[in-house]
Each structure stands twice: as structure tokens, then as C-alpha cells.
PDB file of C-alpha atoms and ligand atoms in Angstrom:
ATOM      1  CA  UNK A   3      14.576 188.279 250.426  1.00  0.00           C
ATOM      2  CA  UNK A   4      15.028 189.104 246.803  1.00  0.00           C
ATOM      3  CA  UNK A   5      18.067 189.070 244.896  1.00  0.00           C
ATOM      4  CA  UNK A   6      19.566 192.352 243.650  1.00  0.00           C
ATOM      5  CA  UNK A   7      18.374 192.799 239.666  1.00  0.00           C
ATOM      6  CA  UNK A   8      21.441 191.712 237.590  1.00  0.00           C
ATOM      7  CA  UNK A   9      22.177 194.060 234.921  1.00  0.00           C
ATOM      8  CA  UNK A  10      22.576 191.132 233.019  1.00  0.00           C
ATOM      9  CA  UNK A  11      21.832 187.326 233.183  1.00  0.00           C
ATOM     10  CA  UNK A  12      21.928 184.894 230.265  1.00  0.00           C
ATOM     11  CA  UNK A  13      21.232 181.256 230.643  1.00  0.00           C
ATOM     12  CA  UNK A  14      22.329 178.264 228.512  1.00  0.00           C
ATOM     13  CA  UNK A  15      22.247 180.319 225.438  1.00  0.00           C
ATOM     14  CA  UNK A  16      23.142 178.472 221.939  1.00  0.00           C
ATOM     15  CA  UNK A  17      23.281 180.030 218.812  1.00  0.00           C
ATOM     16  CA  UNK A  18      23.397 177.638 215.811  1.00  0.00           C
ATOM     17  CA  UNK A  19      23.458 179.128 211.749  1.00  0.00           C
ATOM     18  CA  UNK A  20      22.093 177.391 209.549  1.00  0.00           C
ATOM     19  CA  UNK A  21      24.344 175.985 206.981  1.00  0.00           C
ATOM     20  CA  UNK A  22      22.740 173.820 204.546  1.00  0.00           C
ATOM     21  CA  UNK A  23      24.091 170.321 205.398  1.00  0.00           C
ATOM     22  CA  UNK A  24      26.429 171.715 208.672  1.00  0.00           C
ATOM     23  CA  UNK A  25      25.116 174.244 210.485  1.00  0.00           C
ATOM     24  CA  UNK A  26      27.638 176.291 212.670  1.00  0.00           C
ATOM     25  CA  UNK A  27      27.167 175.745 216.034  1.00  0.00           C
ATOM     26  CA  UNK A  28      28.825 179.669 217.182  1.00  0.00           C
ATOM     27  CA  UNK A  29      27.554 179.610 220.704  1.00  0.00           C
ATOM     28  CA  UNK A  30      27.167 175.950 222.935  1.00  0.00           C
ATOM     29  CA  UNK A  31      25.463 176.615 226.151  1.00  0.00           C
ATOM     30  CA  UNK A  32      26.958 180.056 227.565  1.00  0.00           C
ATOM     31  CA  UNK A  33      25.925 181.348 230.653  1.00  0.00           C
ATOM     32  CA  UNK A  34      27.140 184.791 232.351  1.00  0.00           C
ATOM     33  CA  UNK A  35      25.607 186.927 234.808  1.00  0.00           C
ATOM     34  CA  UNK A  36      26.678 190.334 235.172  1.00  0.00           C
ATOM     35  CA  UNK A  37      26.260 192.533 238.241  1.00  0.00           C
ATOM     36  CA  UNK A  38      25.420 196.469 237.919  1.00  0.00           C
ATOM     37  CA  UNK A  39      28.319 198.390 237.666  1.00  0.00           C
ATOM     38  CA  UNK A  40      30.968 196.007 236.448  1.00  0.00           C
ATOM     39  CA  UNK A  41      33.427 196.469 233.857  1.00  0.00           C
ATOM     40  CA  UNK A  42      33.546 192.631 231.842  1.00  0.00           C
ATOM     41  CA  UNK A  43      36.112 191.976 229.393  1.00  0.00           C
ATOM     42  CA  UNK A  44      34.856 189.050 226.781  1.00  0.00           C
ATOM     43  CA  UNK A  45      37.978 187.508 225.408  1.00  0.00           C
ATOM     44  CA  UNK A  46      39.132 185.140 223.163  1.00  0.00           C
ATOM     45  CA  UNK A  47      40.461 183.939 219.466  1.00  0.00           C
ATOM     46  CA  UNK A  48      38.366 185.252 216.337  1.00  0.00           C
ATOM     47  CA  UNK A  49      35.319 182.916 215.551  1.00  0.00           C
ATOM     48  CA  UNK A  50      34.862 181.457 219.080  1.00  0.00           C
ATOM     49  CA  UNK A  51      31.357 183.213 219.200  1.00  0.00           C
ATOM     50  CA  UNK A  52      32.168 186.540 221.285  1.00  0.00           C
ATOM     51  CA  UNK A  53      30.422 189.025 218.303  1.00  0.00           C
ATOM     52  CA  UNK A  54      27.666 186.154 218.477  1.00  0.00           C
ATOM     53  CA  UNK A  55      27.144 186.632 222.553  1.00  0.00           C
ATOM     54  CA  UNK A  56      27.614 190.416 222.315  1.00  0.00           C
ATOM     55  CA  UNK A  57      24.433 190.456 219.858  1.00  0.00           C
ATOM     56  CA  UNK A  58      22.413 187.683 221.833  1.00  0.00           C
ATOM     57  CA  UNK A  59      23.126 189.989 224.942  1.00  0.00           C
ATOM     58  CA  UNK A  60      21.939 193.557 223.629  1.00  0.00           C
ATOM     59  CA  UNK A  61      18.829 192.178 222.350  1.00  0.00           C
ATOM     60  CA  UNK A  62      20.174 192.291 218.530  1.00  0.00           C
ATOM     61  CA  UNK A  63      19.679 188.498 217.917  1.00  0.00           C
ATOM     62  CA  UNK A  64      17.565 185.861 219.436  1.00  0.00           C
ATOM     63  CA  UNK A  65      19.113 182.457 220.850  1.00  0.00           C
ATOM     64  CA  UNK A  66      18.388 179.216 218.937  1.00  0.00           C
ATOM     65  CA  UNK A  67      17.511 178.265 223.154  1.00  0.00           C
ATOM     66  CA  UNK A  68      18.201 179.943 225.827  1.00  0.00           C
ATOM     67  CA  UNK A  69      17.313 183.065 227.649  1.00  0.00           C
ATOM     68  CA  UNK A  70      18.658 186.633 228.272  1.00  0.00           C
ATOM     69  CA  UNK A  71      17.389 188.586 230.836  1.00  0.00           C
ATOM     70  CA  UNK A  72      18.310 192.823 230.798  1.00  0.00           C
ATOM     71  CA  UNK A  73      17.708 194.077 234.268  1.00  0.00           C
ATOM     72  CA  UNK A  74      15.312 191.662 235.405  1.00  0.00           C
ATOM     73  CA  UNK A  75      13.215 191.412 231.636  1.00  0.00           C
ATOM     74  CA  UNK A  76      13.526 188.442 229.484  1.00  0.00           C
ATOM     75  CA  UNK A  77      14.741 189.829 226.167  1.00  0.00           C
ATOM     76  CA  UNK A  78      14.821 186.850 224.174  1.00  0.00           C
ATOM     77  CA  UNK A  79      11.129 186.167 223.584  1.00  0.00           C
ATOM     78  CA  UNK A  80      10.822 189.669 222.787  1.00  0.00           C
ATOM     79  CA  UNK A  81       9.540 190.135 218.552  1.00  0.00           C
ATOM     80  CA  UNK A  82      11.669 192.553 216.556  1.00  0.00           C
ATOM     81  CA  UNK A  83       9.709 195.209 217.051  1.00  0.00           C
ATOM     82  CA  UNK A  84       9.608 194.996 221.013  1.00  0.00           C
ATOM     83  CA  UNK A  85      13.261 194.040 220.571  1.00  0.00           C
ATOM     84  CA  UNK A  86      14.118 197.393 218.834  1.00  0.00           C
ATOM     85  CA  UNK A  87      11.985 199.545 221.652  1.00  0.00           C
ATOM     86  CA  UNK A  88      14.040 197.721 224.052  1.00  0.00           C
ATOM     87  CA  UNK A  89      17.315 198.252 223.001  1.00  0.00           C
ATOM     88  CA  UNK A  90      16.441 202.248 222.426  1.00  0.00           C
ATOM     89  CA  UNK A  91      15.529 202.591 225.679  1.00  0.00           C
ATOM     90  CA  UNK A  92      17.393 200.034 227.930  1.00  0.00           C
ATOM     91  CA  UNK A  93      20.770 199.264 226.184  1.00  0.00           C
ATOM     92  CA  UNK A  94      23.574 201.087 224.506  1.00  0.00           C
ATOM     93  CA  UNK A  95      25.578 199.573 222.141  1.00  0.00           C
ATOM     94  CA  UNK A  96      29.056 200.483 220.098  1.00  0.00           C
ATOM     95  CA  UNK A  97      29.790 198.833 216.961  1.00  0.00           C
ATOM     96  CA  UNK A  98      33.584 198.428 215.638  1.00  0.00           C
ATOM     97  CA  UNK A  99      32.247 200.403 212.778  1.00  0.00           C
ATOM     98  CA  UNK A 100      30.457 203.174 214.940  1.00  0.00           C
ATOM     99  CA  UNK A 101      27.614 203.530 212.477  1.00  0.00           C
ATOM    100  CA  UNK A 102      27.503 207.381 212.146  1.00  0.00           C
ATOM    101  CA  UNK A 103      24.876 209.127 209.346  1.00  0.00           C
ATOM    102  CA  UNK A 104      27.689 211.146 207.395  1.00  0.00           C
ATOM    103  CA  UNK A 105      25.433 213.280 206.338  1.00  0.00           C
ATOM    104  CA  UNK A 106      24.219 214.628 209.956  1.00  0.00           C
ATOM    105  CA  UNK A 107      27.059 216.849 212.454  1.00  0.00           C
ATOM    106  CA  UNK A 108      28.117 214.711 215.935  1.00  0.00           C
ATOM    107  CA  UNK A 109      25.626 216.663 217.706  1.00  0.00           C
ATOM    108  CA  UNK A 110      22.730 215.489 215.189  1.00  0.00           C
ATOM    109  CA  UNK A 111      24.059 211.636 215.203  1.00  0.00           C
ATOM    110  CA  UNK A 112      23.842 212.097 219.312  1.00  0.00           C
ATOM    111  CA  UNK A 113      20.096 213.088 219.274  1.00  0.00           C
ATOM    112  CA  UNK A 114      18.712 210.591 216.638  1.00  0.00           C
ATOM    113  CA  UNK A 115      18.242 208.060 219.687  1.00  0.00           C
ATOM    114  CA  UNK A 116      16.759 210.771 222.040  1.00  0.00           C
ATOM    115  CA  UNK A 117      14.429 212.288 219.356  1.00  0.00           C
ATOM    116  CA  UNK A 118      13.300 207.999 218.869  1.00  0.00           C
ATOM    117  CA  UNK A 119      12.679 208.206 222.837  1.00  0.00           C
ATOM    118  CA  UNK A 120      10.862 211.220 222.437  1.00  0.00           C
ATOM    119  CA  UNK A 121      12.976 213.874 223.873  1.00  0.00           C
ATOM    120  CA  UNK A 122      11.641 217.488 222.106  1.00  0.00           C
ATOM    121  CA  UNK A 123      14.364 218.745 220.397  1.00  0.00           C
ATOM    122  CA  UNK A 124      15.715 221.856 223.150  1.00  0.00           C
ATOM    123  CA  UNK A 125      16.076 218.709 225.493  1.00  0.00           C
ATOM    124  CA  UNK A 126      18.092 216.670 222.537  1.00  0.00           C
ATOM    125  CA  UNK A 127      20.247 219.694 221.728  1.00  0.00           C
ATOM    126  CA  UNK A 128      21.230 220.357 225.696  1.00  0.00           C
ATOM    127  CA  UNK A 129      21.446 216.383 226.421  1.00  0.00           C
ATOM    128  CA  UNK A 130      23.879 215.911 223.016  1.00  0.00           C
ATOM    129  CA  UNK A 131      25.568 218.773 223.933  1.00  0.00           C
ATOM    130  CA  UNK A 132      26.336 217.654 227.886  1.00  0.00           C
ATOM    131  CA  UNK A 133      27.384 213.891 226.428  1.00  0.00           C
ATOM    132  CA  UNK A 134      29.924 215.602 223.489  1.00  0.00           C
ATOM    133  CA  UNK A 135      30.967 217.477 226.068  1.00  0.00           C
ATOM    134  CA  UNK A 136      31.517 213.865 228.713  1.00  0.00           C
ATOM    135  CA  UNK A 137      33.969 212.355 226.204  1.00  0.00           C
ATOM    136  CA  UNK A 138      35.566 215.373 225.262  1.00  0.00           C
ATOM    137  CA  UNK A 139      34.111 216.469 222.010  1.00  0.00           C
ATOM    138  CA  UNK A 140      32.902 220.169 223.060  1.00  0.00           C
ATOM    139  CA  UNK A 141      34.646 221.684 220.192  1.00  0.00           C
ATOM    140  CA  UNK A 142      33.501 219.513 217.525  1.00  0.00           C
ATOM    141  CA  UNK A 143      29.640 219.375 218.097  1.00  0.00           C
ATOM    142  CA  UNK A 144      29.153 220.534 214.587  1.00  0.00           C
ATOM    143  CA  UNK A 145      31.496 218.627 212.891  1.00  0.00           C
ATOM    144  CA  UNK A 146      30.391 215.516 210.270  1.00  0.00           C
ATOM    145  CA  UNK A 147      31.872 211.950 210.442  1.00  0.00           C
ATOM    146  CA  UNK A 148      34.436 212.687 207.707  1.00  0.00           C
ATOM    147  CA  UNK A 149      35.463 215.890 209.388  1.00  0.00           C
ATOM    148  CA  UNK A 150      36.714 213.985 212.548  1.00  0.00           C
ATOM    149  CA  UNK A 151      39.130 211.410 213.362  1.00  0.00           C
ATOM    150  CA  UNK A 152      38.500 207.632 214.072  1.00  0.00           C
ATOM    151  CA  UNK A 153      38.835 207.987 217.653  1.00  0.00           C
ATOM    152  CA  UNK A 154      36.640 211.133 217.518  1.00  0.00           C
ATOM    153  CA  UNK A 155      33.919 209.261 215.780  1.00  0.00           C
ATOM    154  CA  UNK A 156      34.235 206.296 218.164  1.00  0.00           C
ATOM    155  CA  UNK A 157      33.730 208.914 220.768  1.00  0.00           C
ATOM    156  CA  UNK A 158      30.724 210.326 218.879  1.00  0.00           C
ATOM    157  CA  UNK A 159      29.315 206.753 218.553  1.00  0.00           C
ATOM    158  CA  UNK A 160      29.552 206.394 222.560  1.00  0.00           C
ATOM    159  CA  UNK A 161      28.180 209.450 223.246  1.00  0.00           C
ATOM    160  CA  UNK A 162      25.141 208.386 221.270  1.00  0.00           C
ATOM    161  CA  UNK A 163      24.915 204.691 222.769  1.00  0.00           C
ATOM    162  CA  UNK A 164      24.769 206.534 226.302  1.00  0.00           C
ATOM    163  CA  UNK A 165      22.093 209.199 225.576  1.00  0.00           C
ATOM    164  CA  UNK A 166      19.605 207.475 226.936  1.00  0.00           C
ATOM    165  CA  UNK A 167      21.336 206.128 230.276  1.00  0.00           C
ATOM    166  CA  UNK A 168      21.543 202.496 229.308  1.00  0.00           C
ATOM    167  CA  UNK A 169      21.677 200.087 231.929  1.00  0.00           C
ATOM    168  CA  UNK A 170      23.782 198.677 230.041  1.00  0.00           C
ATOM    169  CA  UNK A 171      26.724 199.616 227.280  1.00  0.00           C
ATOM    170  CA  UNK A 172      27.992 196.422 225.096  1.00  0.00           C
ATOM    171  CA  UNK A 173      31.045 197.208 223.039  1.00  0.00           C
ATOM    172  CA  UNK A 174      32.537 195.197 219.830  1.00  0.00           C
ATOM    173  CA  UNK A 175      35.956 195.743 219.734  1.00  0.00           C
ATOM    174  CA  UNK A 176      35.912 199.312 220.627  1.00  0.00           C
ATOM    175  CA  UNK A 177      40.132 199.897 219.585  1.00  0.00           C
ATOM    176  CA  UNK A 178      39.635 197.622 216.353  1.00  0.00           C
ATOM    177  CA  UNK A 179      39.956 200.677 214.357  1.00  0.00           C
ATOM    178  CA  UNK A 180      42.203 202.611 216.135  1.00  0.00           C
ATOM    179  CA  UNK A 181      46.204 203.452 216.970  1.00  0.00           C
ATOM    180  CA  UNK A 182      47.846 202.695 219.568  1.00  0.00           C
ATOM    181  CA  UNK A 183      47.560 206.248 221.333  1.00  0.00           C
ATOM    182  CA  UNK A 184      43.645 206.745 220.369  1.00  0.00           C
ATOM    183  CA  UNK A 185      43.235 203.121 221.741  1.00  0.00           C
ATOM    184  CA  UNK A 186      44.762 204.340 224.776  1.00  0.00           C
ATOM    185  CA  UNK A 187      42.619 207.543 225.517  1.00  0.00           C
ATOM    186  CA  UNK A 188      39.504 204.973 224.310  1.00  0.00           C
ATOM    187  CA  UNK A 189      40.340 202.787 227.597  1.00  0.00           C
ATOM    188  CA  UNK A 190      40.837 205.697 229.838  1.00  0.00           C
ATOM    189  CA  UNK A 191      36.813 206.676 228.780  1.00  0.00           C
ATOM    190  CA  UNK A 192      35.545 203.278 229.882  1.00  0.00           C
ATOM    191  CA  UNK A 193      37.353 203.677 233.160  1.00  0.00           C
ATOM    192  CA  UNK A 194      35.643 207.212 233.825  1.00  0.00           C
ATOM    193  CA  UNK A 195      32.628 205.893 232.304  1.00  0.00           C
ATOM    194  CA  UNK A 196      32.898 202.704 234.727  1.00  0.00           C
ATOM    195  CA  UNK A 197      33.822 204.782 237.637  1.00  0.00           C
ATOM    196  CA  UNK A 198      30.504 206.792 237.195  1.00  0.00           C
ATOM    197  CA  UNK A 199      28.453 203.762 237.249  1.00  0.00           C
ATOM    198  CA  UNK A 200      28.100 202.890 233.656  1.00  0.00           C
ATOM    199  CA  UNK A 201      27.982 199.173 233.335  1.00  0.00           C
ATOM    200  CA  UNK A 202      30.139 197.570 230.731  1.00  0.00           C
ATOM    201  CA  UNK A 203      30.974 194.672 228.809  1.00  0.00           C
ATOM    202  CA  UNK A 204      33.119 194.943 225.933  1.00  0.00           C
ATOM    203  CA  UNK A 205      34.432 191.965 223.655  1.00  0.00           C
ATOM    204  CA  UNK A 206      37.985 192.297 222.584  1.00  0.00           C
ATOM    205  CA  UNK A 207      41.251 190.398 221.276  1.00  0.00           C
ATOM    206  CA  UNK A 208      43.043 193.149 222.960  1.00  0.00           C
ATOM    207  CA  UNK A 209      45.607 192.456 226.049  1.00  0.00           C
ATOM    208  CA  UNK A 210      45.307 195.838 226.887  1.00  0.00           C
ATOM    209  CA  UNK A 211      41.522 196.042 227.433  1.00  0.00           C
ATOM    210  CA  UNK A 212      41.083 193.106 229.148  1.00  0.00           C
ATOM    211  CA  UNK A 213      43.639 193.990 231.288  1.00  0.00           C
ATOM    212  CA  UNK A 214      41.453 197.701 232.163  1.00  0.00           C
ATOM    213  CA  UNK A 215      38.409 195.515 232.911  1.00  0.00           C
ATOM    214  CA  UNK A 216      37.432 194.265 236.615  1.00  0.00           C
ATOM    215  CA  UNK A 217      36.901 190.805 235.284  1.00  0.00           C
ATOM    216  CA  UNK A 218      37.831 188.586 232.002  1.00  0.00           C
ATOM    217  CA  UNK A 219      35.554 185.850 230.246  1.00  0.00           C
ATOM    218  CA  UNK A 220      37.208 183.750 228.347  1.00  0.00           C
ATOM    219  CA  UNK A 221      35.849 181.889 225.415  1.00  0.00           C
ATOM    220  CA  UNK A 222      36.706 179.112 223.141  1.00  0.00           C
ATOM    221  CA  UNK A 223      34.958 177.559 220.241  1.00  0.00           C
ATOM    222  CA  UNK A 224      31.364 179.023 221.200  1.00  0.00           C
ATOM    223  CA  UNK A 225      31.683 178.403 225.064  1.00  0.00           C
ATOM    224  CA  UNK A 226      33.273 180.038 228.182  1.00  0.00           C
ATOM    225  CA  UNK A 227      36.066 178.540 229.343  1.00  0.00           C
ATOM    226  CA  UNK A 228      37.174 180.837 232.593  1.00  0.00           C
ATOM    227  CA  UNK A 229      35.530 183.720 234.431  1.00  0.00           C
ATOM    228  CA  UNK A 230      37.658 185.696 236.498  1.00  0.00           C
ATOM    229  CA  UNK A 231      38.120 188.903 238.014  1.00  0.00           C
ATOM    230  CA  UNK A 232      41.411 190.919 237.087  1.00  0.00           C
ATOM    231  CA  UNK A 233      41.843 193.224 239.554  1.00  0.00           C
TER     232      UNK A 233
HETATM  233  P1  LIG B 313      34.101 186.179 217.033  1.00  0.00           P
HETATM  234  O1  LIG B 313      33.316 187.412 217.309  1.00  0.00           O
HETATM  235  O2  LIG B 313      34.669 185.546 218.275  1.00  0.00           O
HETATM  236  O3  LIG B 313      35.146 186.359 215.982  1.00  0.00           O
HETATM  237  P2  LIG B 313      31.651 185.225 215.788  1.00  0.00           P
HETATM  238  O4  LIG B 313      30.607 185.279 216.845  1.00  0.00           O
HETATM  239  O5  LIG B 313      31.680 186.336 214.795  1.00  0.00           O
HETATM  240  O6  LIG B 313      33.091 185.061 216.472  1.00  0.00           O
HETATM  241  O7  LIG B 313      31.496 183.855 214.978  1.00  0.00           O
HETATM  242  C1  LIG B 313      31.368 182.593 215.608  1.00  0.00           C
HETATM  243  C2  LIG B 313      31.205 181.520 214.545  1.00  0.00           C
HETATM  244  O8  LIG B 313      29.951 181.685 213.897  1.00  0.00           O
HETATM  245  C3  LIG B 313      32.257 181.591 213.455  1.00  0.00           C
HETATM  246  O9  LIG B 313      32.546 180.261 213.055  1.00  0.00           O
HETATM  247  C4  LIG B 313      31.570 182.333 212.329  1.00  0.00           C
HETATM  248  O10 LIG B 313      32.078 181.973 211.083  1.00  0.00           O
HETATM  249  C5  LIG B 313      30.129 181.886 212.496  1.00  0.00           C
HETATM  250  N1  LIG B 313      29.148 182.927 212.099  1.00  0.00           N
HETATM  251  C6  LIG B 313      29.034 184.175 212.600  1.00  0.00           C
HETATM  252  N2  LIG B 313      27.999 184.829 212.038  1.00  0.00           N
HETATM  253  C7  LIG B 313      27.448 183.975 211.134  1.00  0.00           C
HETATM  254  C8  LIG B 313      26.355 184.047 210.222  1.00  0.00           C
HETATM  255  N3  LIG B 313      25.583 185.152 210.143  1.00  0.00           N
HETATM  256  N4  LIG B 313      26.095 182.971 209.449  1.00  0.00           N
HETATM  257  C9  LIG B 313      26.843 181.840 209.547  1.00  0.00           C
HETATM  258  N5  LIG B 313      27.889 181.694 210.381  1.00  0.00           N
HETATM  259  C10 LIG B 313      28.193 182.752 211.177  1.00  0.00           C
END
């Protein structure tokens, strides 16, 4: 019988920059698997290589050794090219500093990905409009970057990571930027998200998010030092 595809499955990945005489050595054999639909939590104190894995494991960086595997395809042999196809298509990724084109409305920054995958643009416009609308942005579709608050542009930049129905959705520190309320409403996305299916891993120095997700990893000092589920 064959095993379920993982959503995710890295093996003995290490990550070493080079640093003249002392290279860093940010990741030291990390291995995680991750099951479709869970909600993982990467934790732990800054520098211990979570940014590092969270690149590694949407396709963004290549291990020094080791392999990552995204829904059953190795990722880590892929060239930059096939890397960047990959991640378009398969993988949806939020950075702490979302990344939007200020020049283009939240309806435009939505469809760049889609018009990439080859969606015409009536099928970008209605798809934009339908995600905008799934984290509560309906009234704002034509709004720029600087015409919308953090969390609205963090919302903006999830909307976009989802437009093509990742398998997967990797977040860096999705509250880093945020208050205390926004961060809130932020967690109470990735639950509905989450409860629709959306698979998620999301690194953090947060309590509060890793206390949302269904399971924490804890690193130190580029390895994992506990895996367990929350709740
Ligand atoms: P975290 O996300 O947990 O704060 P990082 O993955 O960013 O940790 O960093 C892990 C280690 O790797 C740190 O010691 C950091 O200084 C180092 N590091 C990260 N990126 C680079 C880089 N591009 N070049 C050299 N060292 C790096």
C-alpha cells in the first residue's frame, strides 16, 4: 500500500553560509514531515535557523545536503528557474514584509501570480475579487498599499499567496508588523483558512500563534529540539 503524499517532507537538511574563515552552520540536520491539512507552528529564539527552514521548505533556497520534498516532488534539486515555476504554482508564501507593488491597487497585486499561471485576465479579476473578498477586503479592492493599513496589506499579501490554491502556505512571522488587535484578527484568518483545508506552517516568536497552531516545532541553534502537537 502506498503512503498518503505528505504535503511536506524534508530530510536531514543543513544549511551552512559561507563565512570566509567560519562559515555559519544555520541549519544541522532538520527533519519534519508535515501532513495535508495541518496547522505547524515553527518556534524558537531569533537566529536558531527558523527564516533559514521556512526558505529551504518553499523552494526559495537550496540545502547545502539534504532534501525537500512538496507533495511528493523533490524540490531541492530543482534549478532556479524550475524552482521559481514551482513555487508559482505549488506553494504560497507570506513574507513579514508582504512584498506589495505600491504602485498597483490590492486587486492588481492579487492577480500578478494568476496572470504568471496564465489565468486571462476576466478569470484574474473574478478569482482576486472572490480571495479580497475571503479575508475580508471587499471594500478595498481598489485601494494601493499606502492607502491601507498593515494588517490590510498583510491580508492583501495572503490573498495573493493563495490565488493559486497552494498546497501549501509558509508564513514568516505573519504578526511581526502588527498590533496587538490586527495580530489577533491575523490568527483568526489562519484558523478559517486551516479549517477549509489550507495547509500551514508559519514560523513565529509569538506565544500566541503557536498556541492557535495544531502542533509546535521547536528549534534551537539550527536544529529541532521537540515536535509536538498543541491541541
Ligand atoms: P531566525 O529566523 O531563527 O532568526 P535565521 O534563519 O535568520 O534565524 O538565521 C540563522 C543563522 O544563520 C543566524 O546565525 C544568522 O545570522 C545566519 N544567517 C542567516 N542568513 C544568512 C546569510 N544570508 N548569510 C550568512 N549568515 C546568515
Amino acid at each position: 500500500m502506498s503512503e498518503p503524499t505528505l504535503a511536506l517532507s524534508a530530510r536531514d537538511l543543513r544549511r551552512d553560509y559561507p563565512m570566509g574563515e567560519s562559515p555559519v552552520h544555520a541549519l544541522r540536520g532538520v527533519s519534519l514531515n508535515v501532513a495535508p491539512g495541518e496547522y505547524v507552528a515553527i518556534v524558537g529564539p531569533s537566529g536558531c535557523g527558523k527564516s533559514t527552514l521556512l526558505n529551504l521548505l518553499g523552494a526559495i533556497d537550496r540545502p547545502s545536503t539534504g532534501t525537500v520534498s512538496i507533495q511528493g516532488m523533490r524540490v531541492d534539486q530543482l534549478n532556479d528557474r524550475e524552482r521559481t515555476r514551482f513555487r508559482l504554482l505549488h506553494i504560497g508564501f507570506v513574507f513579514q514584509r508582504f512584498y506589495l507593488m505600491p504602485a498597483l491597487t490590492a486587486s492588481e497585486n492579487v492577480e500578478l501570480p494568476l496572470a504568471e499561471a496564465g489565468l486571462n485576465r476576466a478569470q484574474r479579476r473574478a478569482r482576486a475579487r472572490e480571495l479580497l473578498s475571503y479575508v475580508g477586503l471587499d471594500a478595498r479592492i481598489g485601494h494601493r498599499p499606502s492607502q491601507l493599513s498593515g494588517g490590510e496589506q498583510q491580508r492583501v499579501a495572503i490573498a495573493r499567496a493563495l490565488g493559486n490554491r497552494p498546497a501549501l502556505l509558509l508564513c514568516d512571522e505573519p504578526t511581526g508588523e502588527l498590533d496587538a488587535h490586527t495580530g489577533a484578527a491575523m490568527i483568526a484568518l489562519f484558523e478559517r483558512l486551516n479549517a477549509d483545508g489550507t495547509t500551514i506552517v508559519v514560523v513565529t516568536h509569538e506565544a500566541d500563534i503557536a498556541a492557535a497552531a495544531w502542533r509546535a516545532v521547536h528549534m534551537k541553534d539550527g536544529a529541532i529540539v521537540s515536535d509536538a502537537r498543541v491541541r
